[in-house]
Amino acid sequence: MDKETQPPAADPHPRHHAVPPYLLVSMAACDGAWEAPAAMRDFIAQPPAEGDRGLPGEPAGAGSETRRRIATRARRTLLLDQALLHERATTHTDIARLLDPAGHLVRVISDARGAETTPGTTVRTEGQDPGQDENSNRAYDGLGEVYEFLADMFKRSSLDGAGLVLRGTVHYGQHYDNAFWDGTQMVMGDGDGEVFNSFTSSLSVIAHELGHGLLQYTTNLDYRGQSGALNESIADVFGALVEQFVAGDDAASASWLIGKGLFTNAVQGVALRSMAAPGTAYDDPILGKDPQPATMAGYVDTAADNGGVHLNSGIPNHAFYLFATALGGNAWETAGSLWFNVIATRSLPQDADFGTFAEQTLLQARRDHGAGSAVERALAEAWDAVGVEPVIQEAVHG
Ligand SMILES: [Zn+2]
């Protein structure tokens, strides 16, 4: 997870590698300051089976209190994020968007200085030189890279297409194991140092959170069940593509990991999620094994995690990976544009399931590349490989 174990693949911005997007649960949650939804509380209440057995070599049940505490917190972090995000988004709905004339990048970085309040004290605004704090600098750079990606690839001015000021708060909370989009800005914790490093250290995590912002301004897929898993998956696709774009990695050479470098060296894992091989990102005595399925055969039917939004997102993630690697070249070009066009044209109902989304991507492939094109065929094969059958459904959009 540290730089030595990352692919040498010439990332010109190595400090931006690390964090996956949906790890958004706070230390405060462990202290009861944050109230999880009922279904989530039940899930959290279950003891972490893997963590309880102790570390390798220890007898079953030898897990210490400390280990249980870490495992519980880590499990929450792995599964929660958006529940928190949506609660906050609701309370922040009325915060005015600060618009700049379209076409200009404007960033504002604030420092919460360990408090759980946003935005905190402004520490850097657009055009100012880097400061001493690496977290602030990485957040500033990451927001700029997301902006550049949208402008270069999709001719879009910021997340809303109208120059939305990109805001980020760093040093949120104490040892906060989370990062989230609160409906108006990105918020990054420092991590606990035991399981998670600072959340600003991964560009794919920064871009994933902003991907939720992009969805908010395009097709705001309902955050539960299959539409929620699509919301998570599209945020992952966005996170991976921004990272690949910045690193100059084509589809064949990219890691397809989300949150590479997020885990400390104490964790047996490479990232939060793997789009190339969902279910293989980590396998650790404390965290357990990455639970993501790659195909519908492994679909997780659960009430927890808003209906498994961070679990079943592995299925559309893997379809995108198969599609992009079958096409070859840069994934953000043909494959990424197609995904973007589907959400930007708002051709999906907000409660779209996997089959409806698959059908819309195939329709978009015909629009973009013609019926029967190699692109359409590769896409159909990718959906088939993960067991998703395209469903024709009337698109309804308000
Ligand atoms: Zn997310």
mmCIF file of N, CA and C in Angstrom, residues 54-128:
data_model
loop_
_atom_site.group_PDB
_atom_site.id
_atom_site.type_symbol
_atom_site.label_atom_id
_atom_site.label_comp_id
_atom_site.label_asym_id
_atom_site.label_seq_id
_atom_site.Cartn_x
_atom_site.Cartn_y
_atom_site.Cartn_z
ATOM 1 N N GLY A 54 -9.194 -13.466 16.417
ATOM 2 C CA GLY A 54 -7.826 -13.151 16.792
ATOM 3 C C GLY A 54 -6.920 -13.139 15.585
ATOM 4 N N LEU A 55 -5.702 -12.826 15.804
ATOM 5 C CA LEU A 55 -4.757 -12.752 14.704
ATOM 6 C C LEU A 55 -4.230 -14.148 14.399
ATOM 7 N N PRO A 56 -3.601 -14.322 13.255
ATOM 8 C CA PRO A 56 -3.095 -15.652 12.893
ATOM 9 C C PRO A 56 -2.205 -16.219 14.000
ATOM 10 N N GLY A 57 -2.428 -17.482 14.330
ATOM 11 C CA GLY A 57 -1.621 -18.117 15.353
ATOM 12 C C GLY A 57 -2.256 -18.074 16.731
ATOM 13 N N GLU A 58 -3.256 -17.214 16.893
ATOM 14 C CA GLU A 58 -3.925 -17.132 18.187
ATOM 15 C C GLU A 58 -5.124 -18.077 18.200
ATOM 16 N N PRO A 59 -5.486 -18.591 19.361
ATOM 17 C CA PRO A 59 -6.669 -19.465 19.425
ATOM 18 C C PRO A 59 -7.938 -18.691 19.097
ATOM 19 N N ALA A 60 -8.955 -19.431 18.660
ATOM 20 C CA ALA A 60 -10.223 -18.795 18.335
ATOM 21 C C ALA A 60 -10.731 -18.022 19.541
ATOM 22 N N GLY A 61 -11.290 -16.867 19.266
ATOM 23 C CA GLY A 61 -11.874 -16.086 20.351
ATOM 24 C C GLY A 61 -10.858 -15.272 21.123
ATOM 25 N N ALA A 62 -9.627 -15.266 20.666
ATOM 26 C CA ALA A 62 -8.595 -14.564 21.418
ATOM 27 C C ALA A 62 -8.530 -13.080 21.103
ATOM 28 N N GLY A 63 -9.389 -12.647 20.168
ATOM 29 C CA GLY A 63 -9.342 -11.239 19.784
ATOM 30 C C GLY A 63 -9.502 -10.324 20.984
ATOM 31 N N SER A 64 -8.647 -9.378 21.114
ATOM 32 C CA SER A 64 -8.691 -8.470 22.252
ATOM 33 C C SER A 64 -9.769 -7.420 22.059
ATOM 34 N N GLU A 65 -10.065 -6.730 23.129
ATOM 35 C CA GLU A 65 -11.038 -5.645 23.047
ATOM 36 C C GLU A 65 -10.584 -4.595 22.041
ATOM 37 N N THR A 66 -9.313 -4.318 22.066
ATOM 38 C CA THR A 66 -8.783 -3.320 21.145
ATOM 39 C C THR A 66 -9.002 -3.765 19.711
ATOM 40 N N ARG A 67 -8.750 -5.054 19.491
ATOM 41 C CA ARG A 67 -8.898 -5.568 18.140
ATOM 42 C C ARG A 67 -10.361 -5.507 17.707
ATOM 43 N N ARG A 68 -11.248 -5.824 18.627
ATOM 44 C CA ARG A 68 -12.670 -5.745 18.286
ATOM 45 C C ARG A 68 -13.077 -4.315 17.962
ATOM 46 N N ARG A 69 -12.540 -3.427 18.739
ATOM 47 C CA ARG A 69 -12.890 -2.017 18.522
ATOM 48 C C ARG A 69 -12.421 -1.587 17.128
ATOM 49 N N ILE A 70 -11.201 -1.954 16.794
ATOM 50 C CA ILE A 70 -10.666 -1.582 15.482
ATOM 51 C C ILE A 70 -11.476 -2.250 14.382
ATOM 52 N N ALA A 71 -11.770 -3.541 14.589
ATOM 53 C CA ALA A 71 -12.490 -4.267 13.543
ATOM 54 C C ALA A 71 -13.875 -3.686 13.330
ATOM 55 N N THR A 72 -14.531 -3.344 14.422
ATOM 56 C CA THR A 72 -15.874 -2.793 14.305
ATOM 57 C C THR A 72 -15.842 -1.465 13.560
ATOM 58 N N ARG A 73 -14.902 -0.648 13.938
ATOM 59 C CA ARG A 73 -14.793 0.647 13.286
ATOM 60 C C ARG A 73 -14.463 0.475 11.802
ATOM 61 N N ALA A 74 -13.563 -0.441 11.532
ATOM 62 C CA ALA A 74 -13.156 -0.637 10.150
ATOM 63 C C ALA A 74 -14.311 -1.173 9.306
ATOM 64 N N ARG A 75 -15.101 -2.076 9.892
ATOM 65 C CA ARG A 75 -16.233 -2.611 9.152
ATOM 66 C C ARG A 75 -17.234 -1.513 8.839
ATOM 67 N N ARG A 76 -17.450 -0.657 9.827
ATOM 68 C CA ARG A 76 -18.356 0.455 9.566
ATOM 69 C C ARG A 76 -17.838 1.302 8.426
ATOM 70 N N THR A 77 -16.564 1.554 8.480
ATOM 71 C CA THR A 77 -15.973 2.412 7.465
ATOM 72 C C THR A 77 -16.100 1.777 6.096
ATOM 73 N N LEU A 78 -15.926 0.481 6.032
ATOM 74 C CA LEU A 78 -15.993 -0.193 4.748
ATOM 75 C C LEU A 78 -17.399 -0.179 4.182
ATOM 76 N N LEU A 79 -18.381 -0.140 5.031
ATOM 77 C CA LEU A 79 -19.740 -0.314 4.547
ATOM 78 C C LEU A 79 -20.612 0.921 4.609
ATOM 79 N N LEU A 80 -20.237 1.886 5.388
ATOM 80 C CA LEU A 80 -21.191 2.973 5.586
ATOM 81 C C LEU A 80 -21.097 4.138 4.611
ATOM 82 N N ASP A 81 -20.377 4.992 4.657
ATOM 83 C CA ASP A 81 -20.262 6.277 3.974
ATOM 84 C C ASP A 81 -21.540 6.977 3.593
ATOM 85 N N GLN A 82 -22.245 6.451 2.632
ATOM 86 C CA GLN A 82 -23.282 7.274 2.047
ATOM 87 C C GLN A 82 -24.476 7.497 2.956
ATOM 88 N N ALA A 83 -24.691 6.627 3.889
ATOM 89 C CA ALA A 83 -25.781 6.875 4.819
ATOM 90 C C ALA A 83 -25.510 8.193 5.529
ATOM 91 N N LEU A 84 -24.273 8.372 5.910
ATOM 92 C CA LEU A 84 -23.855 9.612 6.548
ATOM 93 C C LEU A 84 -23.992 10.758 5.567
ATOM 94 N N LEU A 85 -23.523 10.504 4.372
ATOM 95 C CA LEU A 85 -23.550 11.537 3.345
ATOM 96 C C LEU A 85 -24.957 12.053 3.139
ATOM 97 N N HIS A 86 -25.898 11.155 3.052
ATOM 98 C CA HIS A 86 -27.249 11.591 2.729
ATOM 99 C C HIS A 86 -27.908 12.335 3.872
ATOM 100 N N GLU A 87 -27.599 11.936 5.094
ATOM 101 C CA GLU A 87 -28.139 12.699 6.216
ATOM 102 C C GLU A 87 -27.632 14.123 6.155
ATOM 103 N N ARG A 88 -26.348 14.254 5.886
ATOM 104 C CA ARG A 88 -25.772 15.588 5.849
ATOM 105 C C ARG A 88 -26.276 16.364 4.649
ATOM 106 N N ALA A 89 -26.407 15.666 3.521
ATOM 107 C CA ALA A 89 -26.867 16.361 2.319
ATOM 108 C C ALA A 89 -28.238 16.982 2.559
ATOM 109 N N THR A 90 -29.054 16.257 3.288
ATOM 110 C CA THR A 90 -30.390 16.776 3.551
ATOM 111 C C THR A 90 -30.327 18.071 4.344
ATOM 112 N N THR A 91 -29.480 18.076 5.358
ATOM 113 C CA THR A 91 -29.433 19.266 6.198
ATOM 114 C C THR A 91 -28.725 20.418 5.502
ATOM 115 N N HIS A 92 -27.969 20.114 4.473
ATOM 116 C CA HIS A 92 -27.234 21.178 3.798
ATOM 117 C C HIS A 92 -27.865 21.591 2.476
ATOM 118 N N THR A 93 -29.040 21.059 2.203
ATOM 119 C CA THR A 93 -29.630 21.276 0.894
ATOM 120 C C THR A 93 -29.738 22.750 0.532
ATOM 121 N N ASP A 94 -29.994 23.577 1.533
ATOM 122 C CA ASP A 94 -30.252 24.969 1.229
ATOM 123 C C ASP A 94 -29.012 25.850 1.187
ATOM 124 N N ILE A 95 -27.885 25.248 1.476
ATOM 125 C CA ILE A 95 -26.673 26.059 1.388
ATOM 126 C C ILE A 95 -26.473 26.490 -0.062
ATOM 127 N N ALA A 96 -26.306 27.769 -0.251
ATOM 128 C CA ALA A 96 -26.240 28.289 -1.615
ATOM 129 C C ALA A 96 -24.997 27.778 -2.336
ATOM 130 N N ARG A 97 -25.184 27.437 -3.579
ATOM 131 C CA ARG A 97 -24.043 27.121 -4.417
ATOM 132 C C ARG A 97 -23.374 28.440 -4.780
ATOM 133 N N LEU A 98 -22.081 28.462 -4.620
ATOM 134 C CA LEU A 98 -21.353 29.671 -4.996
ATOM 135 C C LEU A 98 -20.839 29.475 -6.411
ATOM 136 N N LEU A 99 -21.375 30.223 -7.306
ATOM 137 C CA LEU A 99 -21.040 30.027 -8.713
ATOM 138 C C LEU A 99 -20.047 31.067 -9.186
ATOM 139 N N ASP A 100 -19.172 30.604 -10.025
ATOM 140 C CA ASP A 100 -18.243 31.485 -10.714
ATOM 141 C C ASP A 100 -18.633 31.410 -12.176
ATOM 142 N N PRO A 101 -18.278 32.379 -12.958
ATOM 143 C CA PRO A 101 -18.590 32.263 -14.378
ATOM 144 C C PRO A 101 -18.065 30.938 -14.919
ATOM 145 N N ALA A 102 -18.870 30.292 -15.737
ATOM 146 C CA ALA A 102 -18.521 28.979 -16.259
ATOM 147 C C ALA A 102 -17.139 29.001 -16.889
ATOM 148 N N GLY A 103 -16.396 27.938 -16.692
ATOM 149 C CA GLY A 103 -15.105 27.810 -17.351
ATOM 150 C C GLY A 103 -13.925 28.172 -16.475
ATOM 151 N N HIS A 104 -14.163 28.552 -15.240
ATOM 152 C CA HIS A 104 -13.059 28.893 -14.352
ATOM 153 C C HIS A 104 -13.010 27.920 -13.183
ATOM 154 N N LEU A 105 -11.801 27.495 -12.903
ATOM 155 C CA LEU A 105 -11.601 26.628 -11.741
ATOM 156 C C LEU A 105 -11.450 27.499 -10.498
ATOM 157 N N VAL A 106 -12.280 27.258 -9.523
ATOM 158 C CA VAL A 106 -12.166 27.981 -8.254
ATOM 159 C C VAL A 106 -12.243 26.971 -7.119
ATOM 160 N N ARG A 107 -11.167 26.924 -6.345
ATOM 161 C CA ARG A 107 -11.123 25.993 -5.211
ATOM 162 C C ARG A 107 -10.997 26.764 -3.904
ATOM 163 N N VAL A 108 -11.603 26.196 -2.883
ATOM 164 C CA VAL A 108 -11.453 26.740 -1.534
ATOM 165 C C VAL A 108 -11.198 25.567 -0.591
ATOM 166 N N ILE A 109 -10.066 25.588 0.076
ATOM 167 C CA ILE A 109 -9.736 24.523 1.029
ATOM 168 C C ILE A 109 -9.830 25.100 2.446
ATOM 169 N N SER A 110 -10.514 24.345 3.294
ATOM 170 C CA SER A 110 -10.672 24.766 4.686
ATOM 171 C C SER A 110 -10.141 23.683 5.615
ATOM 172 N N ASP A 111 -9.840 24.072 6.822
ATOM 173 C CA ASP A 111 -9.282 23.161 7.823
ATOM 174 C C ASP A 111 -10.217 23.142 9.037
ATOM 175 N N ALA A 112 -10.775 21.959 9.299
ATOM 176 C CA ALA A 112 -11.683 21.846 10.448
ATOM 177 C C ALA A 112 -10.919 21.755 11.760
ATOM 178 N N ARG A 113 -9.609 21.539 11.671
ATOM 179 C CA ARG A 113 -8.729 21.495 12.855
ATOM 180 C C ARG A 113 -9.244 20.550 13.921
ATOM 181 N N GLY A 114 -9.680 19.383 13.466
ATOM 182 C CA GLY A 114 -10.082 18.343 14.413
ATOM 183 C C GLY A 114 -11.516 18.417 14.897
ATOM 184 N N ALA A 115 -12.224 19.431 14.506
ATOM 185 C CA ALA A 115 -13.638 19.521 14.888
ATOM 186 C C ALA A 115 -14.486 18.847 13.810
ATOM 187 N N GLU A 116 -15.693 18.466 14.174
ATOM 188 C CA GLU A 116 -16.593 17.887 13.169
ATOM 189 C C GLU A 116 -17.563 18.949 12.700
ATOM 190 N N THR A 117 -16.998 19.999 12.189
ATOM 191 C CA THR A 117 -17.792 21.086 11.637
ATOM 192 C C THR A 117 -17.229 21.456 10.275
ATOM 193 N N THR A 118 -18.084 21.924 9.404
ATOM 194 C CA THR A 118 -17.642 22.381 8.083
ATOM 195 C C THR A 118 -18.133 23.809 7.889
ATOM 196 N N PRO A 119 -17.462 24.613 7.079
ATOM 197 C CA PRO A 119 -16.242 24.229 6.389
ATOM 198 C C PRO A 119 -14.982 24.348 7.232
ATOM 199 N N GLY A 120 -14.983 25.081 8.327
ATOM 200 C CA GLY A 120 -13.746 25.313 9.069
ATOM 201 C C GLY A 120 -13.076 26.597 8.602
ATOM 202 N N THR A 121 -11.807 26.713 8.945
ATOM 203 C CA THR A 121 -11.060 27.936 8.621
ATOM 204 C C THR A 121 -10.484 27.837 7.214
ATOM 205 N N THR A 122 -10.711 28.843 6.400
ATOM 206 C CA THR A 122 -10.159 28.836 5.046
ATOM 207 C C THR A 122 -8.640 28.909 5.116
ATOM 208 N N VAL A 123 -7.983 27.944 4.452
ATOM 209 C CA VAL A 123 -6.519 27.924 4.489
ATOM 210 C C VAL A 123 -5.892 28.143 3.115
ATOM 211 N N ARG A 124 -6.674 27.964 2.049
ATOM 212 C CA ARG A 124 -6.099 28.192 0.721
ATOM 213 C C ARG A 124 -7.218 28.444 -0.270
ATOM 214 N N THR A 125 -7.072 29.463 -1.046
ATOM 215 C CA THR A 125 -8.042 29.746 -2.099
ATOM 216 C C THR A 125 -7.338 29.696 -3.451
ATOM 217 N N GLU A 126 -8.120 29.738 -4.510
ATOM 218 C CA GLU A 126 -7.596 29.537 -5.854
ATOM 219 C C GLU A 126 -6.424 30.467 -6.163
ATOM 220 N N GLY A 127 -5.348 29.858 -6.622
ATOM 221 C CA GLY A 127 -4.195 30.633 -7.042
ATOM 222 C C GLY A 127 -3.157 30.850 -5.967
ATOM 223 N N GLN A 128 -3.508 30.583 -4.726
ATOM 224 C CA GLN A 128 -2.518 30.754 -3.655
ATOM 225 C C GLN A 128 -1.499 29.616 -3.672
#
